[in-house]
Short mmCIF file of C-alpha atoms in Angstrom, two decimals:
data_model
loop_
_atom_site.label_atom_id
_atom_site.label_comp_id
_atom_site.label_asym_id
_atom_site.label_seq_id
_atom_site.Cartn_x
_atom_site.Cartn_y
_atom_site.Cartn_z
CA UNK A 1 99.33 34.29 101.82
CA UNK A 2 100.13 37.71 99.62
CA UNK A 3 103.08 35.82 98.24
CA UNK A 4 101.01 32.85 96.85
CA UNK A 5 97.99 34.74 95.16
CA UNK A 6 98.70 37.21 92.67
CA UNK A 7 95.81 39.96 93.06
CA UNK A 8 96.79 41.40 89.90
CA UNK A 9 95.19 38.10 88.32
CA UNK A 10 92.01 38.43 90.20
CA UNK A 11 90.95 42.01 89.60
CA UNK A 12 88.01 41.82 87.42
CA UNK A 13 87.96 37.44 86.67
CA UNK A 14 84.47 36.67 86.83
CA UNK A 15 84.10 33.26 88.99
CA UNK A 16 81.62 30.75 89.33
CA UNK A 17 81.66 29.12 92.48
CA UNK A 18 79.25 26.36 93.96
CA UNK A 19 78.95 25.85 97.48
CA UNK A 20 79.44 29.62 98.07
CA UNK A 21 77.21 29.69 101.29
CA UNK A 22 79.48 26.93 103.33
CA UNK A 23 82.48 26.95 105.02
CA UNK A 24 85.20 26.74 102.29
CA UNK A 25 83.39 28.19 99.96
CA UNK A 26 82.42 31.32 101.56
CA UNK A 27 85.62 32.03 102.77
CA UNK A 28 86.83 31.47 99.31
CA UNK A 29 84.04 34.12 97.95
CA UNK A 30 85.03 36.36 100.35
CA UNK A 31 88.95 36.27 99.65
CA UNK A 32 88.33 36.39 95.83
CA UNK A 33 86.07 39.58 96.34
CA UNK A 34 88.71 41.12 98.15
CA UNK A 35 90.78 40.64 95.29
CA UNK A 36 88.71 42.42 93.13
CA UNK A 37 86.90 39.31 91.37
CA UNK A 38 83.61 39.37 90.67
CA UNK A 39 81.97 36.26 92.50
CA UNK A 40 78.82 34.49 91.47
CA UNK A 41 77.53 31.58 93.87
CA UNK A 42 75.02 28.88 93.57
CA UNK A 43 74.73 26.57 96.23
CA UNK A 44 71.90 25.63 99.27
CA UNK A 45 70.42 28.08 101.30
CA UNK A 46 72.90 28.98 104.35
CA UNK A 47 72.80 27.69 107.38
CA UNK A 48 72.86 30.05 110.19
CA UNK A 49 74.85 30.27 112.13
CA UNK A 50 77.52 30.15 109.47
CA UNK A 51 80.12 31.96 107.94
CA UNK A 52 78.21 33.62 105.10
CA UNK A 53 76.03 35.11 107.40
CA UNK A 54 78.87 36.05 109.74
CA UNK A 55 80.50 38.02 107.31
CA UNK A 56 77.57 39.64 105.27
CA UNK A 57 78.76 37.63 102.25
CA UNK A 58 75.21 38.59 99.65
CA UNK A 59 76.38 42.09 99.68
CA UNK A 60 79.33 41.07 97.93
CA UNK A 61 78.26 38.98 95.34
CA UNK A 62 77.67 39.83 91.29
CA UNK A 63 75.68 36.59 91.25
CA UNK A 64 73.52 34.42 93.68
CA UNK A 65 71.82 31.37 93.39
CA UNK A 66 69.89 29.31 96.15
CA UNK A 67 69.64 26.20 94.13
CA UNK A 68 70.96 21.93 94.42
CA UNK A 69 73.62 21.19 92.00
CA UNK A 70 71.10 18.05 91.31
CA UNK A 71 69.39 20.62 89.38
CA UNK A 72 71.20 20.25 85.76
CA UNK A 73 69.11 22.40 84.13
CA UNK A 74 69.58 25.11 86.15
CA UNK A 75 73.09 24.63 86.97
CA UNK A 76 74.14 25.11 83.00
CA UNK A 77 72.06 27.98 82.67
CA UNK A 78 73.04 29.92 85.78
CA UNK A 79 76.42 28.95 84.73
CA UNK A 80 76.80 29.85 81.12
CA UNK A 81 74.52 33.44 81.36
CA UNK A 82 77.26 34.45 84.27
CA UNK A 83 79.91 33.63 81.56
CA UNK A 84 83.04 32.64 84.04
CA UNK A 85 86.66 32.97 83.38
CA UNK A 86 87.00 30.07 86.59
CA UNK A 87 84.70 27.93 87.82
CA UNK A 88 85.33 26.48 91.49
CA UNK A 89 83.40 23.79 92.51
CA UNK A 90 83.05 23.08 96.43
CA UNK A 91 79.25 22.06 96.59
CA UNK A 92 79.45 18.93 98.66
CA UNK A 93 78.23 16.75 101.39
CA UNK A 94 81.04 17.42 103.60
CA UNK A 95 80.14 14.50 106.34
CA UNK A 96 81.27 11.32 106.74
CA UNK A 97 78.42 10.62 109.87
CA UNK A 98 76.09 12.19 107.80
CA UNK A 99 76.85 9.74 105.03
CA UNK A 100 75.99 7.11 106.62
CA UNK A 101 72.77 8.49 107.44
CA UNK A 102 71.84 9.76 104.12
CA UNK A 103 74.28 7.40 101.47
CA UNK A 104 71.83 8.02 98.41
CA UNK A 105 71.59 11.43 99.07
CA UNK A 106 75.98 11.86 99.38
CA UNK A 107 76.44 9.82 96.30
CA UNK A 108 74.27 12.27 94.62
CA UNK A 109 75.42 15.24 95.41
CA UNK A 110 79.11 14.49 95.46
CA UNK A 111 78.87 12.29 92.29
CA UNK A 112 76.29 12.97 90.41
CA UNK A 113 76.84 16.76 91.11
CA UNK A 114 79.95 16.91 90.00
CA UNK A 115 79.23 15.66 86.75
CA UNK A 116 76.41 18.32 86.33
CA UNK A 117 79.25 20.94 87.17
CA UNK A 118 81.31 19.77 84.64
CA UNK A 119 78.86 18.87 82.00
CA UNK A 120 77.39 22.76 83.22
CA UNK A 121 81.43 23.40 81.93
CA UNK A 122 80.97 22.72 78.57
CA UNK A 123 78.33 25.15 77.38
CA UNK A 124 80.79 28.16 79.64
CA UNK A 125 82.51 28.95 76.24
CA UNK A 126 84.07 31.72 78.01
CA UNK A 127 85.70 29.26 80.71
CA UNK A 128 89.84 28.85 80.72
CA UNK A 129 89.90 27.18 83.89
CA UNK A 130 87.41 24.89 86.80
CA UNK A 131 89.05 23.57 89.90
CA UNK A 132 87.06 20.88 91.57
CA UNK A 133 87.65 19.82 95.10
CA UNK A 134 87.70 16.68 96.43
CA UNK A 135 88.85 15.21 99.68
CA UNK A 136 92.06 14.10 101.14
CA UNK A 137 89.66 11.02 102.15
CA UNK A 138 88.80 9.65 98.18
CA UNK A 139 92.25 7.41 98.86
CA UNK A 140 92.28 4.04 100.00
CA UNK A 141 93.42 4.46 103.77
CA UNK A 142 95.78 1.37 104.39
CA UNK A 143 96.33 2.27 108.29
CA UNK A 144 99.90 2.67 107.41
CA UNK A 145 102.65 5.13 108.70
CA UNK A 146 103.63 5.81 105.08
CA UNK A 147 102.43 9.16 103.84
CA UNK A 148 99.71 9.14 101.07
CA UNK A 149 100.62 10.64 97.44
CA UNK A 150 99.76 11.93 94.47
CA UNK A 151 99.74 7.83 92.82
CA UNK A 152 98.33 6.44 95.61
CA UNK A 153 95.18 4.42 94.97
CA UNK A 154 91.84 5.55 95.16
CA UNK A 155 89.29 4.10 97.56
CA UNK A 156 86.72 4.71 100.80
CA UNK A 157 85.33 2.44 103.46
CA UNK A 158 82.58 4.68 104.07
CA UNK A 159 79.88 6.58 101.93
CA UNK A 160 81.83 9.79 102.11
CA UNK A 161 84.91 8.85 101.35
CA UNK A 162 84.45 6.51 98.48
CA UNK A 163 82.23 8.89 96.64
CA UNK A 164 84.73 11.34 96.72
CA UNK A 165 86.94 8.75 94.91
CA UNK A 166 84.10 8.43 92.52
CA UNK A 167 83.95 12.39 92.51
CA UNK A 168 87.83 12.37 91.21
CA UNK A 169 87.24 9.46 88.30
CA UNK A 170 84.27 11.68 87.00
CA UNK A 171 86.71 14.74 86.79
CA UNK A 172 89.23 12.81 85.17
CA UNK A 173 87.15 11.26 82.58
CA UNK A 174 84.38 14.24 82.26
CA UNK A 175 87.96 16.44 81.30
CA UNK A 176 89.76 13.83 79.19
CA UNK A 177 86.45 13.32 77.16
CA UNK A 178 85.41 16.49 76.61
CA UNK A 179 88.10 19.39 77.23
CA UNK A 180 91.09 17.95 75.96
CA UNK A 181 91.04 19.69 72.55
CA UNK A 182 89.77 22.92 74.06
CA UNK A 183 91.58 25.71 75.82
CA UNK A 184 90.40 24.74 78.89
CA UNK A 185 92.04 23.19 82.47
CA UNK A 186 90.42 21.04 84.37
CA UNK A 187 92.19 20.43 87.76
CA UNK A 188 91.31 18.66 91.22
CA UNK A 189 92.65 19.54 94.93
CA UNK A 190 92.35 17.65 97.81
CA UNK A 191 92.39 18.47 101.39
CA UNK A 192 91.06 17.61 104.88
CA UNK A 193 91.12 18.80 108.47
CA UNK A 194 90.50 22.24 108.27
CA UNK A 195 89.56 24.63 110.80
CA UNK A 196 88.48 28.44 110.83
CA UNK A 197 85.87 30.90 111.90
CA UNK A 198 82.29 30.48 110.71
CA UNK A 199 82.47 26.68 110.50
CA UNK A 200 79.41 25.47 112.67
CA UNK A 201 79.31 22.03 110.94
CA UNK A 202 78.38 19.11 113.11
CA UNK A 203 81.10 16.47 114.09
CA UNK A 204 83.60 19.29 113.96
CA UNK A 205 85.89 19.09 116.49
CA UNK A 206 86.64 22.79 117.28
CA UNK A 207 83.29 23.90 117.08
CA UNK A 208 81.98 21.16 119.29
CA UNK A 209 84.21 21.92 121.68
CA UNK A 210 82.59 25.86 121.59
CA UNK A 211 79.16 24.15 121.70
CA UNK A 212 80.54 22.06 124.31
CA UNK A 213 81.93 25.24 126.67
CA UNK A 214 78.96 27.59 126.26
CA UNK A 215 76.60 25.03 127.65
CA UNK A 216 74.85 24.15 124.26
CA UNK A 217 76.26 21.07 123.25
CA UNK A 218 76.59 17.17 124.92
CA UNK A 219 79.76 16.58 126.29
CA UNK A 220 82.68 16.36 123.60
CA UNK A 221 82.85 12.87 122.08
CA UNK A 222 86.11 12.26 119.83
CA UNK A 223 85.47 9.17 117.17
CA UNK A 224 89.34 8.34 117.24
CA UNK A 225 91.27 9.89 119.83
CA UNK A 226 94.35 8.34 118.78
CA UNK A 227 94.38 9.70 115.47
CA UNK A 228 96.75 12.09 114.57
CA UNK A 229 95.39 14.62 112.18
CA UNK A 230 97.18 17.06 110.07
CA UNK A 231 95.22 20.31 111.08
CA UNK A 232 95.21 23.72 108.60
CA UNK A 233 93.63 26.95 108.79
CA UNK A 234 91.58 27.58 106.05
CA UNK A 235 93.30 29.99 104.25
CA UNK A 236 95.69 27.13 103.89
CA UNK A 237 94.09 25.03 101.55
CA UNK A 238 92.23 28.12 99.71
CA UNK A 239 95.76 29.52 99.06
CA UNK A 240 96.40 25.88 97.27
CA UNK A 241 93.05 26.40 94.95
#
């Protein structure tokens, strides 16, 4: 990864990042920190056990904020007294079972939430950059052998994946409307199937199999075992943002 991320860059960039206390996003505190950035999260509490636990990640931080992106308010306050150079926006719900369950409450969050993060953006006058990341799931999935791309439309049969489709037409007009005359980039990245330490998500296949072998878990249950899935460590896609 050395050859990808230029830690000269990162020494000293002060970066706002949601959804600090997940998966993703604490490993991509974590990394930045290392770099010499100086990190300040808002996201939901963590859940334990979990990553940011794991690795001790409030020690690290210049900033930290146990708050819902649904909270616009706070969001653009948080944001623009921290006064980023990047913003990285991960703060998501991350589940496509759990989006069935709770559809309101994913559109919301993924949708809605965005929008605060961006509109949050626009008072961050010291901002040059925000990243916001998506899914490798917001595109219409034709069952087809033919690899997805960049052109491909946009679509979801399920809760999850659709609003993350709605989640990348928000960016795209939210950035076109308001940052197009300012010195700003606004940028999405997409990417799925990810696997790592400190990911104790449910409906994870790695660490339901670990639930599975210690004796706390049901016995595994795969949703599609004829899928074939296009697995990356999570420094992978991190490397990419």
């Amino acid at each position: 990864m050395e050859e990808v991320v230029d830690a000269a860059f990162w020494r000293g960039r002060r970066v706002f990042l949601t959804g600090h206390t997940g998966f993703k996003g604490g490993w991509l505190a974590f990394w930045l920190h290392s770099l010499g950035a100086e990190v300040c999260g808002y996201a939901l509490a963590p859940l334990s056990p979990g990553f940011f636990g794991a690795a001790d990640l409030r020690r690290s931080l210049a900033g930290h904020h146990t708050a819902d992106i649904g909270d616009a308010g706070r969001l653009a306050r948080a944001m623009a007294e921290f006064a980023p150079d990047i913003v990285f926006h991960l703060a998501a719900q991350s589940l496509v079972r759990e989006s069935y369950r709770e559809p309101l409450q994913t559109y919301a969050t993924n949708v809605l939430g965005t929008a605060n993060v961006l509109n949050a953006l626009r008072g961050a006058e010291t901002a040059a950059a925000a990243v916001v990341v998506t899914s490798d799931k917001c595109y219409e999935n034709r069952e087809g052998e033919k690899p997805l791309r960049e052109e491909d439309a946009l679509g979801g049969r399920d809760p999850y994946s659709s609003s993350k489709a709605c989640a990348e037409i928000v960016a795209r007009a939210m950035a076109e409307s308001f940052f197009g005359g300012r010195e700003i980039g606004v940028a999405t990245a997409r990417a799925g199937n990810v696997i790592g330490g400190g990911d104790w998500a449910q409906d994870r296949l790695l660490p339901d199999i670990v639930r599975m072998l210690s004796g706390e878990g049901d016995a595994l249950s795969v949703r599609n075992p004829d899928a074939v899935r296009p697995w990356q460590h999570v420094l992978e896609p991190l490397a990419g943002y």
